[in-house]
XYZ file of C-alpha atoms in Angstrom:
340
model
C 59.451 -40.538 -59.136
C 61.330 -40.940 -62.042
C 60.066 -44.104 -62.777
C 60.516 -43.690 -66.624
C 60.170 -46.277 -69.085
C 57.587 -47.314 -71.913
C 55.370 -50.701 -71.906
C 55.330 -52.295 -75.493
C 52.936 -55.805 -76.568
C 52.803 -57.277 -79.491
C 50.581 -59.416 -81.237
C 51.854 -61.914 -84.054
C 50.209 -63.521 -86.965
C 51.329 -66.956 -86.823
C 53.766 -68.679 -84.333
C 56.588 -67.080 -85.305
C 57.936 -64.568 -83.138
C 58.984 -62.266 -86.201
C 55.898 -61.915 -87.492
C 54.226 -58.827 -85.352
C 50.518 -57.826 -86.924
C 49.975 -55.063 -83.949
C 51.814 -53.363 -81.650
C 50.517 -50.722 -78.550
C 52.835 -48.908 -76.503
C 52.075 -47.107 -73.271
C 55.294 -44.265 -72.489
C 55.823 -43.524 -68.630
C 56.896 -40.826 -67.020
C 56.903 -40.149 -62.981
C 55.210 -43.439 -62.722
C 52.255 -41.796 -65.099
C 51.019 -43.302 -68.640
C 51.791 -39.620 -70.877
C 51.440 -40.942 -74.071
C 50.784 -43.855 -75.827
C 50.819 -45.168 -80.054
C 49.714 -48.396 -81.464
C 50.357 -49.360 -85.213
C 48.892 -52.505 -87.543
C 51.600 -53.630 -89.554
C 52.382 -56.645 -92.201
C 54.418 -59.003 -90.878
C 57.836 -59.628 -93.196
C 57.884 -60.971 -96.245
C 57.527 -64.505 -96.020
C 56.306 -64.965 -92.630
C 52.810 -62.699 -93.311
C 50.359 -65.878 -93.157
C 47.847 -65.400 -91.019
C 46.704 -68.462 -88.785
C 43.356 -69.627 -87.747
C 44.074 -69.647 -83.506
C 46.352 -66.094 -83.534
C 43.130 -64.508 -85.658
C 40.691 -65.880 -83.086
C 43.032 -64.673 -80.337
C 43.585 -61.091 -81.253
C 41.177 -60.585 -84.286
C 43.534 -59.294 -86.423
C 42.972 -60.697 -89.870
C 45.072 -60.347 -93.429
C 42.678 -58.114 -94.758
C 42.983 -55.676 -91.834
C 46.812 -55.269 -92.323
C 46.699 -55.907 -96.025
C 47.563 -51.647 -96.581
C 49.655 -51.024 -93.584
C 53.359 -50.710 -93.742
C 55.524 -54.064 -93.038
C 57.314 -54.448 -89.833
C 60.708 -53.198 -91.065
C 59.441 -50.451 -92.671
C 56.947 -49.569 -89.696
C 60.020 -50.109 -87.084
C 62.095 -46.567 -87.304
C 58.336 -44.958 -86.307
C 58.204 -47.511 -83.480
C 61.544 -47.240 -82.014
C 61.671 -43.410 -82.366
C 58.468 -43.276 -79.629
C 61.083 -46.213 -77.674
C 63.786 -43.657 -77.968
C 66.059 -44.784 -75.328
C 63.781 -45.777 -72.897
C 63.707 -48.908 -70.681
C 61.097 -51.713 -72.017
C 58.927 -53.070 -69.931
C 56.467 -56.035 -71.268
C 54.885 -58.894 -69.656
C 56.804 -62.200 -70.325
C 59.858 -59.739 -72.402
C 61.819 -62.891 -73.706
C 58.235 -62.975 -76.045
C 58.299 -59.185 -77.365
C 61.422 -58.518 -77.603
C 61.962 -61.772 -79.661
C 59.725 -59.852 -81.960
C 61.457 -57.314 -82.617
C 64.893 -59.155 -83.256
C 63.301 -62.164 -85.325
C 61.315 -59.621 -87.350
C 64.408 -57.426 -88.342
C 66.983 -60.344 -88.906
C 64.179 -61.417 -91.645
C 63.924 -58.193 -92.763
C 67.772 -57.645 -93.165
C 67.359 -54.788 -90.888
C 70.083 -53.901 -87.868
C 68.158 -53.372 -83.961
C 69.123 -51.298 -81.220
C 70.096 -52.156 -77.731
C 67.286 -52.706 -75.293
C 67.539 -52.547 -71.219
C 64.272 -54.335 -70.115
C 62.472 -55.103 -67.836
C 59.339 -58.740 -67.453
C 56.746 -58.098 -65.725
C 55.741 -61.646 -65.420
C 59.097 -62.353 -63.594
C 58.729 -59.384 -61.169
C 54.934 -60.831 -60.675
C 56.446 -64.070 -59.461
C 58.815 -62.259 -56.963
C 56.148 -59.457 -55.496
C 52.595 -61.065 -55.716
C 51.545 -64.191 -55.045
C 49.443 -65.162 -57.717
C 48.058 -68.699 -58.466
C 49.089 -66.998 -62.128
C 51.183 -64.491 -63.179
C 49.047 -64.165 -66.867
C 48.409 -60.478 -67.831
C 45.094 -60.643 -66.759
C 46.156 -61.667 -62.746
C 48.658 -59.784 -62.460
C 46.513 -56.367 -63.617
C 43.897 -57.407 -61.277
C 46.550 -57.683 -58.615
C 47.758 -54.051 -59.710
C 44.392 -52.411 -59.777
C 44.504 -52.011 -63.238
C 41.421 -52.651 -65.332
C 41.550 -54.883 -68.617
C 38.724 -55.345 -70.439
C 40.219 -56.126 -73.868
C 42.897 -58.642 -73.159
C 44.821 -59.460 -76.500
C 44.349 -56.035 -77.542
C 48.110 -54.638 -77.899
C 47.775 -51.046 -76.145
C 45.119 -52.221 -73.470
C 47.914 -55.202 -72.646
C 51.311 -52.326 -72.629
C 49.043 -50.005 -70.671
C 48.424 -53.017 -68.013
C 51.997 -53.938 -68.468
C 52.873 -50.506 -67.729
C 50.484 -50.236 -64.902
C 51.866 -53.948 -63.094
C 55.766 -51.937 -63.127
C 54.291 -48.381 -61.431
C 52.443 -50.568 -58.866
C 55.049 -53.235 -57.987
C 57.801 -50.331 -57.801
C 55.353 -48.692 -55.445
C 55.156 -51.810 -53.105
C 58.766 -51.865 -53.170
C 58.943 -48.442 -52.554
C 60.936 -47.887 -55.355
C 61.434 -44.414 -57.768
C 63.219 -45.730 -60.651
C 63.451 -48.839 -62.374
C 67.437 -49.124 -60.322
C 65.956 -48.747 -57.509
C 63.549 -51.300 -58.032
C 66.236 -54.132 -59.335
C 68.481 -52.644 -56.688
C 66.063 -53.345 -53.412
C 65.322 -57.115 -55.542
C 68.987 -58.037 -55.743
C 68.164 -58.280 -59.623
C 70.671 -56.815 -62.648
C 68.226 -55.080 -65.153
C 68.428 -57.285 -68.276
C 70.026 -55.995 -71.681
C 69.489 -57.372 -75.593
C 72.149 -56.254 -77.320
C 72.400 -54.668 -80.614
C 72.752 -56.732 -83.557
C 73.542 -56.063 -87.480
C 72.646 -58.053 -90.476
C 75.426 -60.845 -90.772
C 75.475 -61.345 -87.247
C 74.493 -64.413 -86.148
C 70.513 -65.051 -86.357
C 68.502 -66.279 -83.426
C 66.905 -69.485 -82.532
C 63.874 -68.207 -83.773
C 64.951 -67.025 -86.695
C 66.908 -70.189 -87.867
C 63.848 -72.080 -87.226
C 61.600 -69.774 -89.386
C 63.959 -69.589 -92.218
C 64.447 -73.681 -92.215
C 60.626 -73.813 -92.053
C 60.520 -71.040 -95.272
C 63.109 -73.085 -97.328
C 61.018 -76.666 -95.996
C 57.548 -75.051 -97.375
C 55.987 -75.453 -94.095
C 55.306 -73.133 -91.413
C 55.728 -72.448 -87.947
C 52.754 -73.457 -85.475
C 50.478 -70.609 -83.875
C 51.590 -68.429 -81.148
C 48.747 -70.519 -79.041
C 50.629 -73.481 -79.594
C 47.709 -75.517 -80.925
C 46.758 -75.951 -84.944
C 47.833 -75.860 -88.372
C 46.754 -72.634 -90.104
C 44.118 -74.063 -91.620
C 41.007 -73.753 -88.638
C 41.677 -78.185 -87.586
C 43.598 -79.117 -84.566
C 44.255 -81.649 -87.094
C 46.004 -83.861 -84.143
C 44.275 -87.147 -82.391
C 44.574 -87.395 -78.658
C 44.207 -90.011 -76.475
C 43.332 -90.196 -73.446
C 46.267 -90.647 -71.543
C 49.492 -88.199 -72.830
C 52.759 -90.521 -72.451
C 54.668 -88.908 -69.944
C 57.780 -90.107 -70.860
C 61.061 -89.674 -69.132
C 61.861 -86.760 -66.863
C 65.340 -85.461 -68.068
C 67.929 -83.633 -66.205
C 67.865 -80.105 -65.874
C 70.263 -78.271 -68.348
C 73.095 -77.179 -65.718
C 74.576 -74.564 -68.395
C 70.574 -72.990 -68.543
C 70.966 -69.287 -68.121
C 70.089 -68.403 -64.177
C 67.634 -65.259 -65.651
C 65.584 -67.302 -67.144
C 61.763 -67.485 -65.918
C 61.813 -70.929 -66.332
C 65.388 -71.857 -64.565
C 65.052 -73.700 -61.274
C 61.740 -74.434 -61.315
C 59.638 -78.121 -60.749
C 57.444 -78.321 -63.608
C 54.651 -80.905 -64.455
C 52.557 -80.991 -67.125
C 48.503 -81.772 -67.856
C 45.806 -81.500 -70.533
C 46.103 -82.070 -74.149
C 48.904 -80.083 -75.721
C 50.405 -79.836 -78.917
C 53.630 -80.975 -78.712
C 54.056 -84.554 -77.554
C 54.754 -84.383 -73.583
C 58.387 -85.728 -73.811
C 59.094 -82.460 -75.826
C 57.264 -80.055 -74.087
C 59.848 -81.609 -71.068
C 63.091 -82.083 -72.839
C 62.037 -78.141 -73.640
C 61.879 -77.430 -69.797
C 65.030 -79.298 -69.289
C 66.949 -77.293 -71.763
C 66.118 -74.040 -69.676
C 67.106 -75.216 -66.465
C 63.719 -76.303 -65.032
C 63.305 -80.406 -63.608
C 59.880 -81.858 -64.927
C 58.459 -84.254 -62.840
C 54.897 -86.593 -63.619
C 52.817 -85.356 -60.956
C 51.981 -82.628 -58.829
C 53.771 -82.851 -55.253
C 55.053 -80.169 -52.969
C 57.762 -79.665 -55.327
C 56.130 -78.594 -57.559
C 56.291 -74.834 -58.749
C 55.068 -74.461 -62.221
C 51.652 -76.110 -63.809
C 51.651 -75.843 -67.389
C 47.582 -76.346 -68.756
C 47.037 -77.512 -72.008
C 44.118 -77.909 -74.217
C 43.038 -74.558 -74.391
C 43.623 -73.278 -71.390
C 43.210 -69.757 -70.363
C 43.316 -67.845 -67.129
C 39.786 -67.189 -66.850
C 39.729 -70.932 -66.556
C 41.037 -71.188 -62.670
C 37.914 -69.718 -61.639
C 35.235 -71.073 -64.123
C 36.285 -74.687 -62.650
C 37.507 -76.116 -66.069
C 40.486 -77.757 -64.960
C 42.069 -81.145 -64.706
C 42.587 -83.055 -61.290
C 46.378 -81.925 -61.295
C 45.561 -78.117 -62.008
C 42.722 -78.941 -59.001
C 45.000 -80.391 -56.782
C 47.656 -76.908 -57.654
C 44.665 -74.679 -57.081
C 44.418 -76.607 -53.077
C 48.429 -76.604 -52.579
C 48.242 -73.328 -53.402
C 45.228 -72.414 -50.816
C 47.852 -74.262 -48.284
C 50.367 -71.290 -49.071
C 52.486 -73.317 -51.432
C 54.046 -71.795 -54.502
C 52.544 -72.754 -57.761
C 51.810 -70.879 -61.108
C 49.787 -71.843 -63.803
C 50.974 -71.561 -67.236
C 48.849 -71.543 -70.327
C 50.741 -73.966 -72.951
C 51.194 -70.878 -75.223
C 52.736 -68.620 -72.542
C 55.007 -71.917 -71.393
C 55.848 -71.703 -75.349
C 56.453 -68.337 -75.297
C 59.043 -69.151 -72.632
C 61.107 -71.475 -74.505
C 61.193 -69.774 -77.273
C 59.167 -72.857 -79.546
C 55.769 -72.967 -81.460
């Protein structure tokens, strides 16, 4: 088997993708993890505040990285470990975005990377009610004890990709993508002075305005308080038309999306963000629904412990009847649409 790649996972200090504080990498050769590496780091200057909800998720505090190099200074080591490998990540748009935005605000150039998104592959090759990392890892037979430890998450991502390749009788990533009729995506190289990514522009505008983007989890303002009162019946708003010019390869393109629970952003805004990516937002769970986004601090484990809204319970019922519906947390949704 020539299944060679490097799996990567970042944890961030706040809602801006370019605020990495930890990275884990697993290098795979012939379908076997042969080497791993991990680093703690200070995020780039002016983007290095730690928000309460991010720390609650991954446990890393500002004092834990106080003596560590900044991301821009450390990236040569990270890049050397990756080498010319294809990168694999669970929700690759987020992790590749961390590299791009982190280097952009550091004033550094970035290499081109071909990459694999195991969320996308999980959707194609598994039949799960949630394709979040714990569920996909369980389906792949990969133990995941400390979710949000960057090294463990990277190792789990590697195991998922190896399992999917095995199920498709593929001996390499090229064979896997050929068998699935997919083209391997690529993040292009960039130099300082090139057009900045949307996430970087938003973060720079926030710094200039003296504010900060909200947390990666999609909740909170860095003070440990939710800072917002919620009504019992969130305003649904209108259902915007899907953007016809959206990227067909985006994970939300062509999906019918319904929102439930208390979101940290207004539900009409969430619908608009989904529509921009080519999704069709709707207000009720029906036979057309393919994605349910759950707010109010939902995590994948809630699918088992019963902490669900009426819409989520309806999704589980339809999924048990064979309807292909995926459940996402609000944080996973925001990572997909590039928002905070």
